[in-house]
Amino acid sequence: MKCSPAIPRPVILPMLLVLFLGGPVARLPAFELRAFFVTAMPTWIYNGFTRDGEGNNVQGSDVSPLRMTFGGGAEIALNERHRLEPQLWFYLQEYAALRDHDKTVPTQIETGVAVGDIANTLGIALSVPWLYTLPWPNAPGWRFSAGLGAALVFRIPIEEIDGSDGSEVGSYWISGRFIYPQVSLAADYQLNELYELGAGAEWYIPVYNAWAQEVSAPFLDETMVRLGLRIRRFMR
């Protein structure tokens, strides 16, 4: 695998996103830790590199996988409508560092190492979304939210398959391929004074494809969409 060039100016884009969100937040009162939550969400990982530039099937490149992810985080209230929800979540997925292409793609353990080095990886995602509680009348007990944020997503090789070099799989993020702006939607219902049950949708956008893409693949290649449930416990 070839190392990509140093990260140029487009890496500033997610930073500008954070600064954009930080403008109104900076004028808000002191933070308040209000609750903790846990999540269980199936996550779809889009693999846009199943065919090469000539339309041929890419050997070892699997269809877009669906993986179960688990995590947790905290609700930090800024005021009645604004809050931060930093969270950490995890997933497992096999990846292959293709020999014939400068690309690491989702694969299966059954894939032969003739296509490249293969490793099972632990995905670790740290996201910090800012959420706004939407003014929704006539819905007692419900809280509807929309938000923007930024996430860092790393794939750490934990099991090398058939003598593969796991560092080839793990080095793919070098050129900033771990930076994901995030869009969130959520609907939560308060069960009682302590617990709230909700559903959420989170879209992680692979903005690094603007500068680190070295093969013919869609811009949204490696985007992730999480849909699932969460339960929140309020501090009392």
PDB file of C-alpha atoms in Angstrom, residues 14-234:
ATOM      1  CA  PRO A  14     -14.580  19.756   9.578  1.00  0.00           C
ATOM      2  CA  MET A  15     -12.785  22.275  11.776  1.00  0.00           C
ATOM      3  CA  LEU A  16     -14.892  25.046  10.248  1.00  0.00           C
ATOM      4  CA  LEU A  17     -17.975  22.928  10.975  1.00  0.00           C
ATOM      5  CA  VAL A  18     -17.041  22.754  14.635  1.00  0.00           C
ATOM      6  CA  LEU A  19     -16.342  26.481  14.721  1.00  0.00           C
ATOM      7  CA  PHE A  20     -19.686  27.154  13.054  1.00  0.00           C
ATOM      8  CA  LEU A  21     -21.430  25.166  15.754  1.00  0.00           C
ATOM      9  CA  GLY A  22     -19.306  26.742  18.442  1.00  0.00           C
ATOM     10  CA  GLY A  23     -20.416  30.287  17.659  1.00  0.00           C
ATOM     11  CA  PRO A  24     -23.886  30.124  19.243  1.00  0.00           C
ATOM     12  CA  VAL A  25     -22.731  27.617  21.868  1.00  0.00           C
ATOM     13  CA  ALA A  26     -20.011  29.956  23.135  1.00  0.00           C
ATOM     14  CA  ARG A  27     -22.654  32.429  24.302  1.00  0.00           C
ATOM     15  CA  LEU A  28     -24.579  29.828  26.300  1.00  0.00           C
ATOM     16  CA  PRO A  29     -24.438  29.457  30.110  1.00  0.00           C
ATOM     17  CA  ALA A  30     -22.342  26.937  32.031  1.00  0.00           C
ATOM     18  CA  PHE A  31     -22.420  23.250  31.089  1.00  0.00           C
ATOM     19  CA  GLU A  32     -24.501  20.798  33.141  1.00  0.00           C
ATOM     20  CA  LEU A  33     -24.059  17.031  33.102  1.00  0.00           C
ATOM     21  CA  ARG A  34     -27.667  15.913  32.859  1.00  0.00           C
ATOM     22  CA  ALA A  35     -27.688  12.230  31.881  1.00  0.00           C
ATOM     23  CA  PHE A  36     -25.841   9.149  30.647  1.00  0.00           C
ATOM     24  CA  PHE A  37     -27.021   6.879  27.839  1.00  0.00           C
ATOM     25  CA  VAL A  38     -26.228   3.595  26.110  1.00  0.00           C
ATOM     26  CA  THR A  39     -26.885   2.734  22.457  1.00  0.00           C
ATOM     27  CA  ALA A  40     -27.427  -0.374  20.336  1.00  0.00           C
ATOM     28  CA  MET A  41     -27.528   0.485  16.643  1.00  0.00           C
ATOM     29  CA  PRO A  42     -27.152  -1.513  13.431  1.00  0.00           C
ATOM     30  CA  THR A  43     -24.700   0.414  11.243  1.00  0.00           C
ATOM     31  CA  TRP A  44     -24.500   0.303   7.447  1.00  0.00           C
ATOM     32  CA  ILE A  45     -21.024   0.900   5.991  1.00  0.00           C
ATOM     33  CA  TYR A  46     -21.170   1.858   2.318  1.00  0.00           C
ATOM     34  CA  ASN A  47     -18.564   0.134   0.151  1.00  0.00           C
ATOM     35  CA  GLY A  48     -18.468   2.022  -3.135  1.00  0.00           C
ATOM     36  CA  PHE A  49     -15.448   0.168  -4.527  1.00  0.00           C
ATOM     37  CA  THR A  50     -16.821  -3.178  -5.668  1.00  0.00           C
ATOM     38  CA  ARG A  51     -15.986  -2.420  -9.326  1.00  0.00           C
ATOM     39  CA  ASP A  52     -12.854  -0.768 -10.687  1.00  0.00           C
ATOM     40  CA  GLY A  53     -12.673   2.112 -13.177  1.00  0.00           C
ATOM     41  CA  GLU A  54     -13.134  -0.321 -16.078  1.00  0.00           C
ATOM     42  CA  GLY A  55     -16.265  -1.868 -14.587  1.00  0.00           C
ATOM     43  CA  ASN A  56     -14.649  -5.123 -13.488  1.00  0.00           C
ATOM     44  CA  ASN A  57     -15.491  -6.746 -10.159  1.00  0.00           C
ATOM     45  CA  VAL A  58     -12.898  -6.008  -7.476  1.00  0.00           C
ATOM     46  CA  GLN A  59     -11.786  -9.320  -6.018  1.00  0.00           C
ATOM     47  CA  GLY A  60     -12.087  -9.436  -2.240  1.00  0.00           C
ATOM     48  CA  SER A  61     -14.290  -6.343  -1.987  1.00  0.00           C
ATOM     49  CA  ASP A  62     -17.499  -7.313  -0.197  1.00  0.00           C
ATOM     50  CA  VAL A  63     -20.948  -5.758  -0.508  1.00  0.00           C
ATOM     51  CA  SER A  64     -21.705  -2.924   1.915  1.00  0.00           C
ATOM     52  CA  PRO A  65     -21.762  -4.581   5.359  1.00  0.00           C
ATOM     53  CA  LEU A  66     -24.322  -4.101   8.114  1.00  0.00           C
ATOM     54  CA  ARG A  67     -22.787  -4.351  11.572  1.00  0.00           C
ATOM     55  CA  MET A  68     -24.183  -4.098  15.090  1.00  0.00           C
ATOM     56  CA  THR A  69     -22.584  -1.311  17.097  1.00  0.00           C
ATOM     57  CA  PHE A  70     -22.747  -0.624  20.816  1.00  0.00           C
ATOM     58  CA  GLY A  71     -21.738   2.436  22.754  1.00  0.00           C
ATOM     59  CA  GLY A  72     -22.564   5.059  25.305  1.00  0.00           C
ATOM     60  CA  GLY A  73     -22.173   8.687  26.147  1.00  0.00           C
ATOM     61  CA  ALA A  74     -23.318  11.632  28.189  1.00  0.00           C
ATOM     62  CA  GLU A  75     -25.784  14.478  27.793  1.00  0.00           C
ATOM     63  CA  ILE A  76     -24.293  17.861  28.626  1.00  0.00           C
ATOM     64  CA  ALA A  77     -26.968  20.533  28.754  1.00  0.00           C
ATOM     65  CA  LEU A  78     -26.133  24.050  27.628  1.00  0.00           C
ATOM     66  CA  ASN A  79     -29.628  25.402  28.116  1.00  0.00           C
ATOM     67  CA  GLU A  80     -33.185  24.114  27.645  1.00  0.00           C
ATOM     68  CA  ARG A  81     -32.780  23.520  23.904  1.00  0.00           C
ATOM     69  CA  HIS A  82     -29.042  23.170  23.276  1.00  0.00           C
ATOM     70  CA  ARG A  83     -26.891  20.230  24.391  1.00  0.00           C
ATOM     71  CA  LEU A  84     -23.761  18.249  23.600  1.00  0.00           C
ATOM     72  CA  GLU A  85     -23.817  14.451  23.508  1.00  0.00           C
ATOM     73  CA  PRO A  86     -20.243  13.104  23.323  1.00  0.00           C
ATOM     74  CA  GLN A  87     -20.296   9.367  22.767  1.00  0.00           C
ATOM     75  CA  LEU A  88     -18.040   6.389  22.101  1.00  0.00           C
ATOM     76  CA  TRP A  89     -19.145   3.367  20.096  1.00  0.00           C
ATOM     77  CA  PHE A  90     -17.594   0.164  18.757  1.00  0.00           C
ATOM     78  CA  TYR A  91     -17.978  -2.412  15.988  1.00  0.00           C
ATOM     79  CA  LEU A  92     -16.137  -5.327  14.372  1.00  0.00           C
ATOM     80  CA  GLN A  93     -15.474  -5.667  10.642  1.00  0.00           C
ATOM     81  CA  GLU A  94     -13.038  -7.533   8.389  1.00  0.00           C
ATOM     82  CA  TYR A  95     -10.981  -5.437   5.947  1.00  0.00           C
ATOM     83  CA  ALA A  96      -8.608  -6.300   3.096  1.00  0.00           C
ATOM     84  CA  ALA A  97      -5.713  -4.110   1.950  1.00  0.00           C
ATOM     85  CA  LEU A  98      -5.920  -4.854  -1.770  1.00  0.00           C
ATOM     86  CA  ARG A  99      -2.689  -5.616  -3.605  1.00  0.00           C
ATOM     87  CA  ASP A 100      -3.958  -4.510  -7.004  1.00  0.00           C
ATOM     88  CA  HIS A 101      -5.466  -1.224  -5.785  1.00  0.00           C
ATOM     89  CA  ASP A 102      -4.413   1.439  -3.286  1.00  0.00           C
ATOM     90  CA  LYS A 103      -7.531   0.787  -1.237  1.00  0.00           C
ATOM     91  CA  THR A 104      -8.682  -0.973   1.913  1.00  0.00           C
ATOM     92  CA  VAL A 105     -12.175  -2.431   1.611  1.00  0.00           C
ATOM     93  CA  PRO A 106     -14.675  -4.405   3.694  1.00  0.00           C
ATOM     94  CA  THR A 107     -14.260  -8.129   3.114  1.00  0.00           C
ATOM     95  CA  GLN A 108     -14.938 -11.501   4.774  1.00  0.00           C
ATOM     96  CA  ILE A 109     -12.586 -13.741   6.713  1.00  0.00           C
ATOM     97  CA  GLU A 110     -13.224 -16.432   4.067  1.00  0.00           C
ATOM     98  CA  THR A 111     -11.625 -14.204   1.414  1.00  0.00           C
ATOM     99  CA  GLY A 112      -8.283 -15.609   0.312  1.00  0.00           C
ATOM    100  CA  VAL A 113      -5.128 -13.659   1.132  1.00  0.00           C
ATOM    101  CA  ALA A 114      -4.245 -13.702  -2.570  1.00  0.00           C
ATOM    102  CA  VAL A 115      -6.204 -10.432  -2.859  1.00  0.00           C
ATOM    103  CA  GLY A 116      -4.138  -8.748  -0.124  1.00  0.00           C
ATOM    104  CA  ASP A 117      -3.583  -8.601   3.607  1.00  0.00           C
ATOM    105  CA  ILE A 118      -6.733  -9.282   5.617  1.00  0.00           C
ATOM    106  CA  ALA A 119      -7.450  -8.450   9.253  1.00  0.00           C
ATOM    107  CA  ASN A 120     -10.404  -8.366  11.579  1.00  0.00           C
ATOM    108  CA  THR A 121     -10.605  -4.852  12.974  1.00  0.00           C
ATOM    109  CA  LEU A 122     -12.107  -3.141  15.970  1.00  0.00           C
ATOM    110  CA  GLY A 123     -13.789   0.074  14.918  1.00  0.00           C
ATOM    111  CA  ILE A 124     -13.680   2.813  17.547  1.00  0.00           C
ATOM    112  CA  ALA A 125     -15.697   5.981  16.975  1.00  0.00           C
ATOM    113  CA  LEU A 126     -15.640   9.102  19.108  1.00  0.00           C
ATOM    114  CA  SER A 127     -18.302  11.624  18.143  1.00  0.00           C
ATOM    115  CA  VAL A 128     -19.268  14.974  19.626  1.00  0.00           C
ATOM    116  CA  PRO A 129     -22.608  16.154  18.211  1.00  0.00           C
ATOM    117  CA  TRP A 130     -24.313  19.383  19.166  1.00  0.00           C
ATOM    118  CA  LEU A 131     -28.086  18.874  19.298  1.00  0.00           C
ATOM    119  CA  TYR A 132     -30.988  21.274  19.274  1.00  0.00           C
ATOM    120  CA  THR A 133     -34.330  20.278  20.792  1.00  0.00           C
ATOM    121  CA  LEU A 134     -36.985  21.102  18.220  1.00  0.00           C
ATOM    122  CA  PRO A 135     -40.056  23.050  19.404  1.00  0.00           C
ATOM    123  CA  TRP A 136     -42.711  20.372  18.885  1.00  0.00           C
ATOM    124  CA  PRO A 137     -46.127  21.331  20.286  1.00  0.00           C
ATOM    125  CA  ASN A 138     -48.738  18.913  21.622  1.00  0.00           C
ATOM    126  CA  ALA A 139     -46.316  16.058  22.249  1.00  0.00           C
ATOM    127  CA  PRO A 140     -46.050  15.649  26.053  1.00  0.00           C
ATOM    128  CA  GLY A 141     -43.201  13.433  27.136  1.00  0.00           C
ATOM    129  CA  TRP A 142     -41.496  13.525  23.737  1.00  0.00           C
ATOM    130  CA  ARG A 143     -38.266  15.263  22.787  1.00  0.00           C
ATOM    131  CA  PHE A 144     -37.329  15.626  19.117  1.00  0.00           C
ATOM    132  CA  SER A 145     -33.793  16.735  18.226  1.00  0.00           C
ATOM    133  CA  ALA A 146     -31.551  17.516  15.270  1.00  0.00           C
ATOM    134  CA  GLY A 147     -27.832  18.051  15.383  1.00  0.00           C
ATOM    135  CA  LEU A 148     -24.466  18.463  13.711  1.00  0.00           C
ATOM    136  CA  GLY A 149     -21.042  17.464  14.893  1.00  0.00           C
ATOM    137  CA  ALA A 150     -17.757  15.768  14.125  1.00  0.00           C
ATOM    138  CA  ALA A 151     -16.434  12.257  14.691  1.00  0.00           C
ATOM    139  CA  LEU A 152     -13.115  10.421  14.616  1.00  0.00           C
ATOM    140  CA  VAL A 153     -13.377   6.783  13.489  1.00  0.00           C
ATOM    141  CA  PHE A 154     -10.418   4.395  13.702  1.00  0.00           C
ATOM    142  CA  ARG A 155     -10.084   0.771  12.560  1.00  0.00           C
ATOM    143  CA  ILE A 156      -7.595  -1.123  14.719  1.00  0.00           C
ATOM    144  CA  PRO A 157      -6.452  -4.583  13.495  1.00  0.00           C
ATOM    145  CA  ILE A 158      -7.009  -7.144  16.267  1.00  0.00           C
ATOM    146  CA  GLU A 159      -6.709 -10.425  14.320  1.00  0.00           C
ATOM    147  CA  GLU A 160      -4.484 -11.017  11.299  1.00  0.00           C
ATOM    148  CA  ILE A 161      -5.828 -13.645   8.891  1.00  0.00           C
ATOM    149  CA  ASP A 162      -3.555 -16.374   7.454  1.00  0.00           C
ATOM    150  CA  GLY A 163      -0.296 -14.582   8.178  1.00  0.00           C
ATOM    151  CA  SER A 164      -1.431 -11.209   6.846  1.00  0.00           C
ATOM    152  CA  ASP A 165       0.321  -7.971   7.791  1.00  0.00           C
ATOM    153  CA  GLY A 166      -2.259  -6.127   9.881  1.00  0.00           C
ATOM    154  CA  SER A 167      -0.319  -2.869   9.641  1.00  0.00           C
ATOM    155  CA  GLU A 168      -1.299  -2.644   5.967  1.00  0.00           C
ATOM    156  CA  VAL A 169      -4.953  -2.567   6.995  1.00  0.00           C
ATOM    157  CA  GLY A 170      -4.400  -0.242   9.946  1.00  0.00           C
ATOM    158  CA  SER A 171      -2.340   2.323   8.048  1.00  0.00           C
ATOM    159  CA  TYR A 172      -5.159   3.229   5.666  1.00  0.00           C
ATOM    160  CA  TRP A 173      -6.328   6.116   7.873  1.00  0.00           C
ATOM    161  CA  ILE A 174      -2.987   7.991   7.656  1.00  0.00           C
ATOM    162  CA  SER A 175      -4.213  10.730   5.301  1.00  0.00           C
ATOM    163  CA  GLY A 176      -7.054  11.812   7.542  1.00  0.00           C
ATOM    164  CA  ARG A 177      -9.368   8.949   6.602  1.00  0.00           C
ATOM    165  CA  PHE A 178     -10.760   9.007  10.120  1.00  0.00           C
ATOM    166  CA  ILE A 179     -12.498  12.425   9.946  1.00  0.00           C
ATOM    167  CA  TYR A 180     -16.290  12.327   9.662  1.00  0.00           C
ATOM    168  CA  PRO A 181     -18.710  15.259   9.975  1.00  0.00           C
ATOM    169  CA  GLN A 182     -21.939  13.985  11.492  1.00  0.00           C
ATOM    170  CA  VAL A 183     -25.663  14.694  11.092  1.00  0.00           C
ATOM    171  CA  SER A 184     -28.088  13.419  13.754  1.00  0.00           C
ATOM    172  CA  LEU A 185     -31.823  13.067  14.315  1.00  0.00           C
ATOM    173  CA  ALA A 186     -33.442  11.683  17.462  1.00  0.00           C
ATOM    174  CA  ALA A 187     -36.828  11.101  19.072  1.00  0.00           C
ATOM    175  CA  ASP A 188     -36.904  10.327  22.807  1.00  0.00           C
ATOM    176  CA  TYR A 189     -39.775   9.566  25.143  1.00  0.00           C
ATOM    177  CA  GLN A 190     -39.473  10.099  28.894  1.00  0.00           C
ATOM    178  CA  LEU A 191     -40.677   6.952  30.684  1.00  0.00           C
ATOM    179  CA  ASN A 192     -40.390   8.423  34.184  1.00  0.00           C
ATOM    180  CA  GLU A 193     -38.238  10.819  36.168  1.00  0.00           C
ATOM    181  CA  LEU A 194     -35.117   8.717  35.687  1.00  0.00           C
ATOM    182  CA  TYR A 195     -35.323   7.045  32.267  1.00  0.00           C
ATOM    183  CA  GLU A 196     -35.873   8.066  28.678  1.00  0.00           C
ATOM    184  CA  LEU A 197     -36.145   5.661  25.731  1.00  0.00           C
ATOM    185  CA  GLY A 198     -35.477   6.845  22.227  1.00  0.00           C
ATOM    186  CA  ALA A 199     -34.533   6.131  18.641  1.00  0.00           C
ATOM    187  CA  GLY A 200     -31.781   7.836  16.728  1.00  0.00           C
ATOM    188  CA  ALA A 201     -30.351   8.178  13.223  1.00  0.00           C
ATOM    189  CA  GLU A 202     -26.742   9.235  12.673  1.00  0.00           C
ATOM    190  CA  TRP A 203     -25.042   9.865   9.318  1.00  0.00           C
ATOM    191  CA  TYR A 204     -21.250   9.972   9.211  1.00  0.00           C
ATOM    192  CA  ILE A 205     -19.903  11.626   6.052  1.00  0.00           C
ATOM    193  CA  PRO A 206     -16.405  10.635   4.744  1.00  0.00           C
ATOM    194  CA  VAL A 207     -15.233  14.165   3.987  1.00  0.00           C
ATOM    195  CA  TYR A 208     -11.645  12.909   3.573  1.00  0.00           C
ATOM    196  CA  ASN A 209     -12.604  11.587   0.129  1.00  0.00           C
ATOM    197  CA  ALA A 210     -12.279  15.208  -1.011  1.00  0.00           C
ATOM    198  CA  TRP A 211      -8.481  14.899  -0.742  1.00  0.00           C
ATOM    199  CA  ALA A 212      -7.477  11.290   0.028  1.00  0.00           C
ATOM    200  CA  GLN A 213      -9.337   9.389  -2.703  1.00  0.00           C
ATOM    201  CA  GLU A 214      -6.873   7.506  -4.933  1.00  0.00           C
ATOM    202  CA  VAL A 215      -9.177   5.125  -6.800  1.00  0.00           C
ATOM    203  CA  SER A 216     -12.348   5.527  -8.821  1.00  0.00           C
ATOM    204  CA  ALA A 217     -15.012   5.432  -6.107  1.00  0.00           C
ATOM    205  CA  PRO A 218     -18.001   7.606  -5.132  1.00  0.00           C
ATOM    206  CA  PHE A 219     -17.435  10.507  -2.752  1.00  0.00           C
ATOM    207  CA  LEU A 220     -19.670   8.814  -0.171  1.00  0.00           C
ATOM    208  CA  ASP A 221     -17.591   5.620  -0.210  1.00  0.00           C
ATOM    209  CA  GLU A 222     -17.144   4.517   3.443  1.00  0.00           C
ATOM    210  CA  THR A 223     -20.042   6.624   4.690  1.00  0.00           C
ATOM    211  CA  MET A 224     -21.769   5.145   7.741  1.00  0.00           C
ATOM    212  CA  VAL A 225     -25.428   5.282   8.790  1.00  0.00           C
ATOM    213  CA  ARG A 226     -26.469   4.226  12.316  1.00  0.00           C
ATOM    214  CA  LEU A 227     -30.113   3.553  13.138  1.00  0.00           C
ATOM    215  CA  GLY A 228     -31.248   2.173  16.462  1.00  0.00           C
ATOM    216  CA  LEU A 229     -32.262   2.575  20.073  1.00  0.00           C
ATOM    217  CA  ARG A 230     -30.838   4.256  23.124  1.00  0.00           C
ATOM    218  CA  ILE A 231     -31.816   4.471  26.746  1.00  0.00           C
ATOM    219  CA  ARG A 232     -30.950   7.445  28.891  1.00  0.00           C
ATOM    220  CA  ARG A 233     -30.700   7.764  32.660  1.00  0.00           C
ATOM    221  CA  PHE A 234     -30.994  11.247  34.110  1.00  0.00           C
TER     222      PHE A 234
END
